[in-house]
mmCIF file of C-alpha atoms in Angstrom:
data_model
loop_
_atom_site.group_PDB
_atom_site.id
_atom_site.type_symbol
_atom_site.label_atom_id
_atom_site.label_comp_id
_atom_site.label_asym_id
_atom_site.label_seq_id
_atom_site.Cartn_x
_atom_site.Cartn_y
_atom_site.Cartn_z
ATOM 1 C CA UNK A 1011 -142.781 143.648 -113.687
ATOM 2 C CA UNK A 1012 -142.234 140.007 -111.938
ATOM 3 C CA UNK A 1013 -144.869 137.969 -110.792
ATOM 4 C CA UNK A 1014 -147.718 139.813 -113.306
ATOM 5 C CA UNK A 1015 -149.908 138.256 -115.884
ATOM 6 C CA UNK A 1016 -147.776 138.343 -118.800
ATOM 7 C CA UNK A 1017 -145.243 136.141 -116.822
ATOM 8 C CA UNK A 1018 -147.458 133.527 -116.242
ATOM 9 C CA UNK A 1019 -148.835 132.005 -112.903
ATOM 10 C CA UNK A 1020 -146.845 132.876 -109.727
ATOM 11 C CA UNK A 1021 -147.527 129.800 -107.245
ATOM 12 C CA UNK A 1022 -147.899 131.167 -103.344
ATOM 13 C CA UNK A 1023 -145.622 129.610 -100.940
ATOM 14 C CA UNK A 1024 -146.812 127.088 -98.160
ATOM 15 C CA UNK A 1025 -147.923 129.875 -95.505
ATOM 16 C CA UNK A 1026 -149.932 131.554 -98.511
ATOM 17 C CA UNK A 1027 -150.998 128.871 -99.649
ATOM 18 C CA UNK A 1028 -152.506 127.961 -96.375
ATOM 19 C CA UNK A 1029 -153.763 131.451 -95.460
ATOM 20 C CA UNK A 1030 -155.235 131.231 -99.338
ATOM 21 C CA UNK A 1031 -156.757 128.133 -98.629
ATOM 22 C CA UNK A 1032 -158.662 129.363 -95.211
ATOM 23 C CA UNK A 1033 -159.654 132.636 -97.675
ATOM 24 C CA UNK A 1034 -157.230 135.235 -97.135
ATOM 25 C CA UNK A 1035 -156.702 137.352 -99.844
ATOM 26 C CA UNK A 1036 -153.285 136.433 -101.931
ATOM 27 C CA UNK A 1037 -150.674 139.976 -103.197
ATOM 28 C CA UNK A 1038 -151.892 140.799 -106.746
ATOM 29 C CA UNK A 1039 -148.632 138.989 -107.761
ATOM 30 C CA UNK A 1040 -150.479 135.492 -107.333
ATOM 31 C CA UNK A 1041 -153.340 137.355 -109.380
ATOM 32 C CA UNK A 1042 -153.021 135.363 -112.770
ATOM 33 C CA UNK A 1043 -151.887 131.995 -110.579
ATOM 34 C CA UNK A 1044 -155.641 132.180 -108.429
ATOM 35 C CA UNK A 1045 -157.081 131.754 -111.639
ATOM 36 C CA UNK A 1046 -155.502 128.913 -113.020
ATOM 37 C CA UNK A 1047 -156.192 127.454 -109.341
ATOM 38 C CA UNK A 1048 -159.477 127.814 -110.080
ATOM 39 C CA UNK A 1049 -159.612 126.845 -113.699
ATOM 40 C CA UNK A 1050 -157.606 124.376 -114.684
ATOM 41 C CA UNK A 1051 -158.218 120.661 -114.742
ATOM 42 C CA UNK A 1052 -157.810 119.814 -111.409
ATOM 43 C CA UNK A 1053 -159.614 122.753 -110.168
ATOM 44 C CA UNK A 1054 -162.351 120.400 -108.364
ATOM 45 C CA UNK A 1055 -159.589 118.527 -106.694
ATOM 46 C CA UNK A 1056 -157.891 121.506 -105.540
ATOM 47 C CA UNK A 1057 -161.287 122.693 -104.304
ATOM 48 C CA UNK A 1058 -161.936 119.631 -102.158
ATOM 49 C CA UNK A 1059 -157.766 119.950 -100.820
ATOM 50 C CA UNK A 1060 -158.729 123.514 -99.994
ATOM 51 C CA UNK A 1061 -162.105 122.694 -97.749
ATOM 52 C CA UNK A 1062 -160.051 119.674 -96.169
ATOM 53 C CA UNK A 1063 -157.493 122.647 -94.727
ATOM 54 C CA UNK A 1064 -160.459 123.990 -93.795
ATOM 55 C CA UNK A 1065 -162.359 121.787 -91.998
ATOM 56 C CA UNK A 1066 -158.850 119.734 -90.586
ATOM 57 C CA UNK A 1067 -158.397 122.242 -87.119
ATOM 58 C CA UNK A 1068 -162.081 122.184 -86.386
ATOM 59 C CA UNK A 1069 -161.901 118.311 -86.375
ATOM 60 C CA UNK A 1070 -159.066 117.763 -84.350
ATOM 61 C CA UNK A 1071 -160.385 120.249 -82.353
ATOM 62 C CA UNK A 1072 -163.902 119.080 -81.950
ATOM 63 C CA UNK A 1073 -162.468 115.256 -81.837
ATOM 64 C CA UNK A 1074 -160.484 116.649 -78.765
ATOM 65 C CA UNK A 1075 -163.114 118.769 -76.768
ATOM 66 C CA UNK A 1076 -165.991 115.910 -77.462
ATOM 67 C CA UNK A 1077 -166.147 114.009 -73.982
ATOM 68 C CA UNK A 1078 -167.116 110.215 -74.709
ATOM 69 C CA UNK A 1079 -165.656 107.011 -76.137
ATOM 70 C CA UNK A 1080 -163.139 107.520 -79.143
ATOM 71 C CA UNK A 1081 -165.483 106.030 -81.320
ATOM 72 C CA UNK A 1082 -168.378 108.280 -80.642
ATOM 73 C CA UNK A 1083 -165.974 111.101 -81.245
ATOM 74 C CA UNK A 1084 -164.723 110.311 -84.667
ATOM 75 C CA UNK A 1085 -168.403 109.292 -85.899
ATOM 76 C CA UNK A 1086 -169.333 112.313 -84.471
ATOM 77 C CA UNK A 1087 -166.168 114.281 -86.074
ATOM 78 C CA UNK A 1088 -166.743 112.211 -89.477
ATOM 79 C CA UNK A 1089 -170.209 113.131 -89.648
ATOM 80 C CA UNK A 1090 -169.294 116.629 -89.923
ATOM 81 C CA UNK A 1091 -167.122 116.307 -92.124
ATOM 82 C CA UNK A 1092 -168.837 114.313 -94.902
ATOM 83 C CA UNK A 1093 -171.626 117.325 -94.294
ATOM 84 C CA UNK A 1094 -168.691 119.995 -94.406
ATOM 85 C CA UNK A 1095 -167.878 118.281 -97.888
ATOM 86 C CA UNK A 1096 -171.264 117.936 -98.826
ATOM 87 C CA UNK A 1097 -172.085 121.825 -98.575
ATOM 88 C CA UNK A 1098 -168.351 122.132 -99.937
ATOM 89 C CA UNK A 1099 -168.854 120.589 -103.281
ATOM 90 C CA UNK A 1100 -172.627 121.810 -103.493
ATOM 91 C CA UNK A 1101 -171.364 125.934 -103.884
ATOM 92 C CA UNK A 1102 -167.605 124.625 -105.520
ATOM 93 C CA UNK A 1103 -168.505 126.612 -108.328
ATOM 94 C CA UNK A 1104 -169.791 129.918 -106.411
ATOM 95 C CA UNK A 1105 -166.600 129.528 -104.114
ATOM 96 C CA UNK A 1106 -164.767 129.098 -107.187
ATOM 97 C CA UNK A 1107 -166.234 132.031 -108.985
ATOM 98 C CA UNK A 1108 -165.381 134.178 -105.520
ATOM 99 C CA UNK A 1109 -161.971 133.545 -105.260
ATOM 100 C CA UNK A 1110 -161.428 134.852 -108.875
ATOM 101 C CA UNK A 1111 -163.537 138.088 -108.346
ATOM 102 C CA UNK A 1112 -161.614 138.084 -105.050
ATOM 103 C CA UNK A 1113 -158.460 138.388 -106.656
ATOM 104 C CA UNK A 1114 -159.785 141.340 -109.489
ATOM 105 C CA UNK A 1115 -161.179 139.114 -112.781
ATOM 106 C CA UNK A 1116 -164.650 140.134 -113.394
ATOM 107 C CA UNK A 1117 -167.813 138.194 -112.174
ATOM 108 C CA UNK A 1118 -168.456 134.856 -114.882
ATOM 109 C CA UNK A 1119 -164.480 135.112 -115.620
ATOM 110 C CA UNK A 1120 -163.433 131.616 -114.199
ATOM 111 C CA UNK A 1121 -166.455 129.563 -115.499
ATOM 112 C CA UNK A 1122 -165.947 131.183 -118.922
ATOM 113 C CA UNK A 1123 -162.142 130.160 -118.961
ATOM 114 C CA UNK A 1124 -163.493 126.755 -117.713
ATOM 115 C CA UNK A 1125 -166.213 126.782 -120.348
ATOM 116 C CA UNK A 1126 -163.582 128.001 -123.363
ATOM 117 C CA UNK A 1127 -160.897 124.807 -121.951
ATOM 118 C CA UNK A 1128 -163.888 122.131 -122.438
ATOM 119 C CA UNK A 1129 -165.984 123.476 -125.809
ATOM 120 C CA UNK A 1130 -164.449 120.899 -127.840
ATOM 121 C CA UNK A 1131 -165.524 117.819 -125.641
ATOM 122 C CA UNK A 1132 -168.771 119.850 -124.712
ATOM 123 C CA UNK A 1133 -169.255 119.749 -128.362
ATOM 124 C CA UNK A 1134 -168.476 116.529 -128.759
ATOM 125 C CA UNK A 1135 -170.779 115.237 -126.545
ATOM 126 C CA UNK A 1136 -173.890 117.197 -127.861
ATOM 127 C CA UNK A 1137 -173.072 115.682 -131.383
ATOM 128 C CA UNK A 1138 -173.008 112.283 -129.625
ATOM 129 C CA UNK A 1139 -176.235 112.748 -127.783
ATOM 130 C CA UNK A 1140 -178.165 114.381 -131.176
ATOM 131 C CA UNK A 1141 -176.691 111.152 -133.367
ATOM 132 C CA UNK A 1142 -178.096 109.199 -130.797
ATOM 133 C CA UNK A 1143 -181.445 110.763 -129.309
ATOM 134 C CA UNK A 1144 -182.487 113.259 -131.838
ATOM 135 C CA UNK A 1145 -183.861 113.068 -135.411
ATOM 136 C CA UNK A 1146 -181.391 114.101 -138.340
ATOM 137 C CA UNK A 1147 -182.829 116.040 -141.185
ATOM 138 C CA UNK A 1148 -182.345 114.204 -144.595
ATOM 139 C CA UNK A 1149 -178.779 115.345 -146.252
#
């Protein structure tokens, strides 16, 4: 069958994308392609592009309906935002984890595919850190 798991990733178009973005649900054909979203290098990045289609209409909006000096309105309107971001990137990985329970993987199945991609440079790193900080035994 097209667009499944075996065939690899099936990207959503613009409108889907969007609708993804704002958290609509995506057909189970984008199933395998929400997880990659979620997991693959770029996954922060694409987290942060998400919340900024987010937060974009309630900006212009607010920017628009705030009575004042322009200035005061895009302090005002930039404030939120940085705090919109700030709450964004403090749950990226719980929003993360939703979107792939949201689209049918099991609870823990996007931070293990994350954890799998980086167990070599995880690895790496802990040897670094116990050559440098902890106390070989004699070979």
């Amino acid at each position: 069958m097209a667009g499944t798991d075996q065939d690899g990733p099936k990207r959503p178009g613009p409108v889907r994308w969007v609708a993804y973005a704002l958290g609509f649900g995506l057909p189970a054909k984008h199933r395998s392609w929400i997880l990659h979203d979620v997991t693959t290098k770029t996954w922060q990045l694409r987290h942060l592009a998400r919340t900024a289609v987010q937060l974009a209409p309630i900006a212009v909006l607010l920017y628009v309906l705030i009575p004042g000096p322009a200035w005061v309105r895009a302090a005002a309107v930039l404030s939120g935002l940085l705090l919109g971001f700030f709450y964004s990137v403090a749950y990226m990985y719980e929003t993360a984890e939703h979107r792939a329970v949201k689209a049918g993987y099991p609870q823990g199945t996007a931070a293990a595919v994350r954890d799998e991609a980086t167990a070599d440079k995880r690895a790496a790193r802990e040897r670094r850190y116990a050559e440098r900080w902890r106390e070989l035994p004699p070979a």
